[in-house]
Amino acid sequence: VRGRGLMVGIELDTHDRAAALELECLRRGLLILGAGKTAVRLSPPLTVTADQVDLAARLLAEALEATATHPSPDIEVSTDSE
């Protein structure tokens, strides 16, 4: 884990695990971004509340746990608005 201020980067062991984490977070409603081949980044707004940080940490922990056992990014993300 590395960061400056509210911007945090998390380095993972493989590209597949980083992609899987990104998708697991998205599935839970937490938006994180890929940063290179094996890292993801969190970049919350300056107006983030303590409750929002707690929720993001919980969702990230759940996603990390899910990717620890299943690192393949086999989650389908729908872009339909229906």
mmCIF file with all atom_site columns, C-alpha atoms in Angstrom:
data_model
loop_
_atom_site.group_PDB
_atom_site.id
_atom_site.type_symbol
_atom_site.label_atom_id
_atom_site.label_alt_id
_atom_site.label_comp_id
_atom_site.label_asym_id
_atom_site.label_entity_id
_atom_site.label_seq_id
_atom_site.pdbx_PDB_ins_code
_atom_site.Cartn_x
_atom_site.Cartn_y
_atom_site.Cartn_z
_atom_site.occupancy
_atom_site.B_iso_or_equiv
_atom_site.pdbx_formal_charge
_atom_site.auth_seq_id
_atom_site.auth_comp_id
_atom_site.auth_asym_id
_atom_site.auth_atom_id
_atom_site.pdbx_PDB_model_num
ATOM 1  C CA . VAL A 1 1  ? 0.000   0.000   0.000   1.00 0.00 ? 1  VAL A CA 1
ATOM 2  C CA . ARG A 1 2  ? 1.292   3.430   -0.895  1.00 0.00 ? 2  ARG A CA 1
ATOM 3  C CA . GLY A 1 3  ? -0.280  6.838   -1.001  1.00 0.00 ? 3  GLY A CA 1
ATOM 4  C CA . ARG A 1 4  ? -0.281  10.543  -0.491  1.00 0.00 ? 4  ARG A CA 1
ATOM 5  C CA . GLY A 1 5  ? -3.125  12.306  1.253   1.00 0.00 ? 5  GLY A CA 1
ATOM 6  C CA . LEU A 1 6  ? -6.394  10.643  0.308   1.00 0.00 ? 6  LEU A CA 1
ATOM 7  C CA . MET A 1 7  ? -4.969  8.955   -2.803  1.00 0.00 ? 7  MET A CA 1
ATOM 8  C CA . VAL A 1 8  ? -4.024  5.350   -2.033  1.00 0.00 ? 8  VAL A CA 1
ATOM 9  C CA . GLY A 1 9  ? -2.500  2.686   -4.263  1.00 0.00 ? 9  GLY A CA 1
ATOM 10 C CA . ILE A 1 10 ? -2.619  -1.034  -3.524  1.00 0.00 ? 10 ILE A CA 1
ATOM 11 C CA . GLU A 1 11 ? -0.107  -3.289  -5.256  1.00 0.00 ? 11 GLU A CA 1
ATOM 12 C CA . LEU A 1 12 ? -1.284  -6.855  -5.896  1.00 0.00 ? 12 LEU A CA 1
ATOM 13 C CA . ASP A 1 13 ? 0.687   -9.909  -6.961  1.00 0.00 ? 13 ASP A CA 1
ATOM 14 C CA . THR A 1 14 ? -0.806  -10.349 -10.460 1.00 0.00 ? 14 THR A CA 1
ATOM 15 C CA . HIS A 1 15 ? -2.724  -8.467  -13.111 1.00 0.00 ? 15 HIS A CA 1
ATOM 16 C CA . ASP A 1 16 ? -5.578  -10.991 -12.850 1.00 0.00 ? 16 ASP A CA 1
ATOM 17 C CA . ARG A 1 17 ? -5.933  -10.383 -9.114  1.00 0.00 ? 17 ARG A CA 1
ATOM 18 C CA . ALA A 1 18 ? -5.910  -6.589  -9.614  1.00 0.00 ? 18 ALA A CA 1
ATOM 19 C CA . ALA A 1 19 ? -8.592  -6.889  -12.315 1.00 0.00 ? 19 ALA A CA 1
ATOM 20 C CA . ALA A 1 20 ? -10.646 -9.219  -10.131 1.00 0.00 ? 20 ALA A CA 1
ATOM 21 C CA . LEU A 1 21 ? -10.417 -6.788  -7.205  1.00 0.00 ? 21 LEU A CA 1
ATOM 22 C CA . GLU A 1 22 ? -11.568 -3.918  -9.393  1.00 0.00 ? 22 GLU A CA 1
ATOM 23 C CA . LEU A 1 23 ? -14.596 -5.932  -10.528 1.00 0.00 ? 23 LEU A CA 1
ATOM 24 C CA . GLU A 1 24 ? -15.411 -7.229  -7.039  1.00 0.00 ? 24 GLU A CA 1
ATOM 25 C CA . CYS A 1 25 ? -15.370 -3.663  -5.722  1.00 0.00 ? 25 CYS A CA 1
ATOM 26 C CA . LEU A 1 26 ? -17.579 -2.478  -8.575  1.00 0.00 ? 26 LEU A CA 1
ATOM 27 C CA . ARG A 1 27 ? -20.027 -5.295  -7.868  1.00 0.00 ? 27 ARG A CA 1
ATOM 28 C CA . ARG A 1 28 ? -20.270 -4.017  -4.288  1.00 0.00 ? 28 ARG A CA 1
ATOM 29 C CA . GLY A 1 29 ? -20.719 -0.388  -5.392  1.00 0.00 ? 29 GLY A CA 1
ATOM 30 C CA . LEU A 1 30 ? -17.167 0.802   -4.689  1.00 0.00 ? 30 LEU A CA 1
ATOM 31 C CA . LEU A 1 31 ? -15.377 2.423   -7.613  1.00 0.00 ? 31 LEU A CA 1
ATOM 32 C CA . ILE A 1 32 ? -11.620 1.855   -7.734  1.00 0.00 ? 32 ILE A CA 1
ATOM 33 C CA . LEU A 1 33 ? -9.329  2.304   -10.706 1.00 0.00 ? 33 LEU A CA 1
ATOM 34 C CA . GLY A 1 34 ? -6.579  0.209   -12.207 1.00 0.00 ? 34 GLY A CA 1
ATOM 35 C CA . ALA A 1 35 ? -3.134  1.771   -11.927 1.00 0.00 ? 35 ALA A CA 1
ATOM 36 C CA . GLY A 1 36 ? -0.607  -0.069  -14.038 1.00 0.00 ? 36 GLY A CA 1
ATOM 37 C CA . LYS A 1 37 ? -0.527  -3.824  -14.458 1.00 0.00 ? 37 LYS A CA 1
ATOM 38 C CA . THR A 1 38 ? -0.815  -4.997  -10.862 1.00 0.00 ? 38 THR A CA 1
ATOM 39 C CA . ALA A 1 39 ? -2.103  -2.073  -8.814  1.00 0.00 ? 39 ALA A CA 1
ATOM 40 C CA . VAL A 1 40 ? -5.389  -0.347  -8.085  1.00 0.00 ? 40 VAL A CA 1
ATOM 41 C CA . ARG A 1 41 ? -5.994  3.113   -6.682  1.00 0.00 ? 41 ARG A CA 1
ATOM 42 C CA . LEU A 1 42 ? -8.564  4.746   -4.484  1.00 0.00 ? 42 LEU A CA 1
ATOM 43 C CA . SER A 1 43 ? -9.056  8.452   -4.899  1.00 0.00 ? 43 SER A CA 1
ATOM 44 C CA . PRO A 1 44 ? -11.945 9.717   -2.758  1.00 0.00 ? 44 PRO A CA 1
ATOM 45 C CA . PRO A 1 45 ? -13.200 13.296  -2.932  1.00 0.00 ? 45 PRO A CA 1
ATOM 46 C CA . LEU A 1 46 ? -11.882 15.826  -0.419  1.00 0.00 ? 46 LEU A CA 1
ATOM 47 C CA . THR A 1 47 ? -15.383 15.991  1.064   1.00 0.00 ? 47 THR A CA 1
ATOM 48 C CA . VAL A 1 48 ? -15.514 12.283  2.006   1.00 0.00 ? 48 VAL A CA 1
ATOM 49 C CA . THR A 1 49 ? -17.030 11.614  5.440   1.00 0.00 ? 49 THR A CA 1
ATOM 50 C CA . ALA A 1 50 ? -15.767 9.246   8.111   1.00 0.00 ? 50 ALA A CA 1
ATOM 51 C CA . ASP A 1 51 ? -18.822 7.033   7.563   1.00 0.00 ? 51 ASP A CA 1
ATOM 52 C CA . GLN A 1 52 ? -18.078 6.833   3.837   1.00 0.00 ? 52 GLN A CA 1
ATOM 53 C CA . VAL A 1 53 ? -14.457 5.897   4.561   1.00 0.00 ? 53 VAL A CA 1
ATOM 54 C CA . ASP A 1 54 ? -15.622 3.163   6.949   1.00 0.00 ? 54 ASP A CA 1
ATOM 55 C CA . LEU A 1 55 ? -18.019 1.810   4.315   1.00 0.00 ? 55 LEU A CA 1
ATOM 56 C CA . ALA A 1 56 ? -15.342 1.878   1.604   1.00 0.00 ? 56 ALA A CA 1
ATOM 57 C CA . ALA A 1 57 ? -12.900 0.053   3.896   1.00 0.00 ? 57 ALA A CA 1
ATOM 58 C CA . ARG A 1 58 ? -15.503 -2.635  4.641   1.00 0.00 ? 58 ARG A CA 1
ATOM 59 C CA . LEU A 1 59 ? -16.365 -3.099  0.961   1.00 0.00 ? 59 LEU A CA 1
ATOM 60 C CA . LEU A 1 60 ? -12.685 -3.215  0.007   1.00 0.00 ? 60 LEU A CA 1
ATOM 61 C CA . ALA A 1 61 ? -11.990 -5.831  2.698   1.00 0.00 ? 61 ALA A CA 1
ATOM 62 C CA . GLU A 1 62 ? -14.872 -7.978  1.407   1.00 0.00 ? 62 GLU A CA 1
ATOM 63 C CA . ALA A 1 63 ? -13.599 -7.682  -2.157  1.00 0.00 ? 63 ALA A CA 1
ATOM 64 C CA . LEU A 1 64 ? -10.037 -8.525  -1.118  1.00 0.00 ? 64 LEU A CA 1
ATOM 65 C CA . GLU A 1 65 ? -11.284 -11.594 0.717   1.00 0.00 ? 65 GLU A CA 1
ATOM 66 C CA . ALA A 1 66 ? -13.272 -12.697 -2.346  1.00 0.00 ? 66 ALA A CA 1
ATOM 67 C CA . THR A 1 67 ? -10.292 -12.278 -4.674  1.00 0.00 ? 67 THR A CA 1
ATOM 68 C CA . ALA A 1 68 ? -7.966  -14.129 -2.289  1.00 0.00 ? 68 ALA A CA 1
ATOM 69 C CA . THR A 1 69 ? -9.857  -17.337 -3.025  1.00 0.00 ? 69 THR A CA 1
ATOM 70 C CA . HIS A 1 70 ? -10.960 -16.623 -6.618  1.00 0.00 ? 70 HIS A CA 1
ATOM 71 C CA . PRO A 1 71 ? -8.515  -14.283 -8.392  1.00 0.00 ? 71 PRO A CA 1
ATOM 72 C CA . SER A 1 72 ? -9.986  -14.791 -11.864 1.00 0.00 ? 72 SER A CA 1
ATOM 73 C CA . PRO A 1 73 ? -11.959 -11.789 -13.146 1.00 0.00 ? 73 PRO A CA 1
ATOM 74 C CA . ASP A 1 74 ? -14.994 -13.846 -14.197 1.00 0.00 ? 74 ASP A CA 1
ATOM 75 C CA . ILE A 1 75 ? -17.595 -11.326 -13.072 1.00 0.00 ? 75 ILE A CA 1
ATOM 76 C CA . GLU A 1 76 ? -19.755 -9.857  -15.809 1.00 0.00 ? 76 GLU A CA 1
ATOM 77 C CA . VAL A 1 77 ? -20.562 -6.183  -15.429 1.00 0.00 ? 77 VAL A CA 1
ATOM 78 C CA . SER A 1 78 ? -23.720 -5.011  -17.133 1.00 0.00 ? 78 SER A CA 1
ATOM 79 C CA . THR A 1 79 ? -23.822 -1.535  -18.622 1.00 0.00 ? 79 THR A CA 1
ATOM 80 C CA . ASP A 1 80 ? -27.549 -1.708  -19.294 1.00 0.00 ? 80 ASP A CA 1
ATOM 81 C CA . SER A 1 81 ? -29.647 0.863   -17.467 1.00 0.00 ? 81 SER A CA 1
ATOM 82 C CA . GLU A 1 82 ? -32.681 -1.413  -17.309 1.00 0.00 ? 82 GLU A CA 1
#
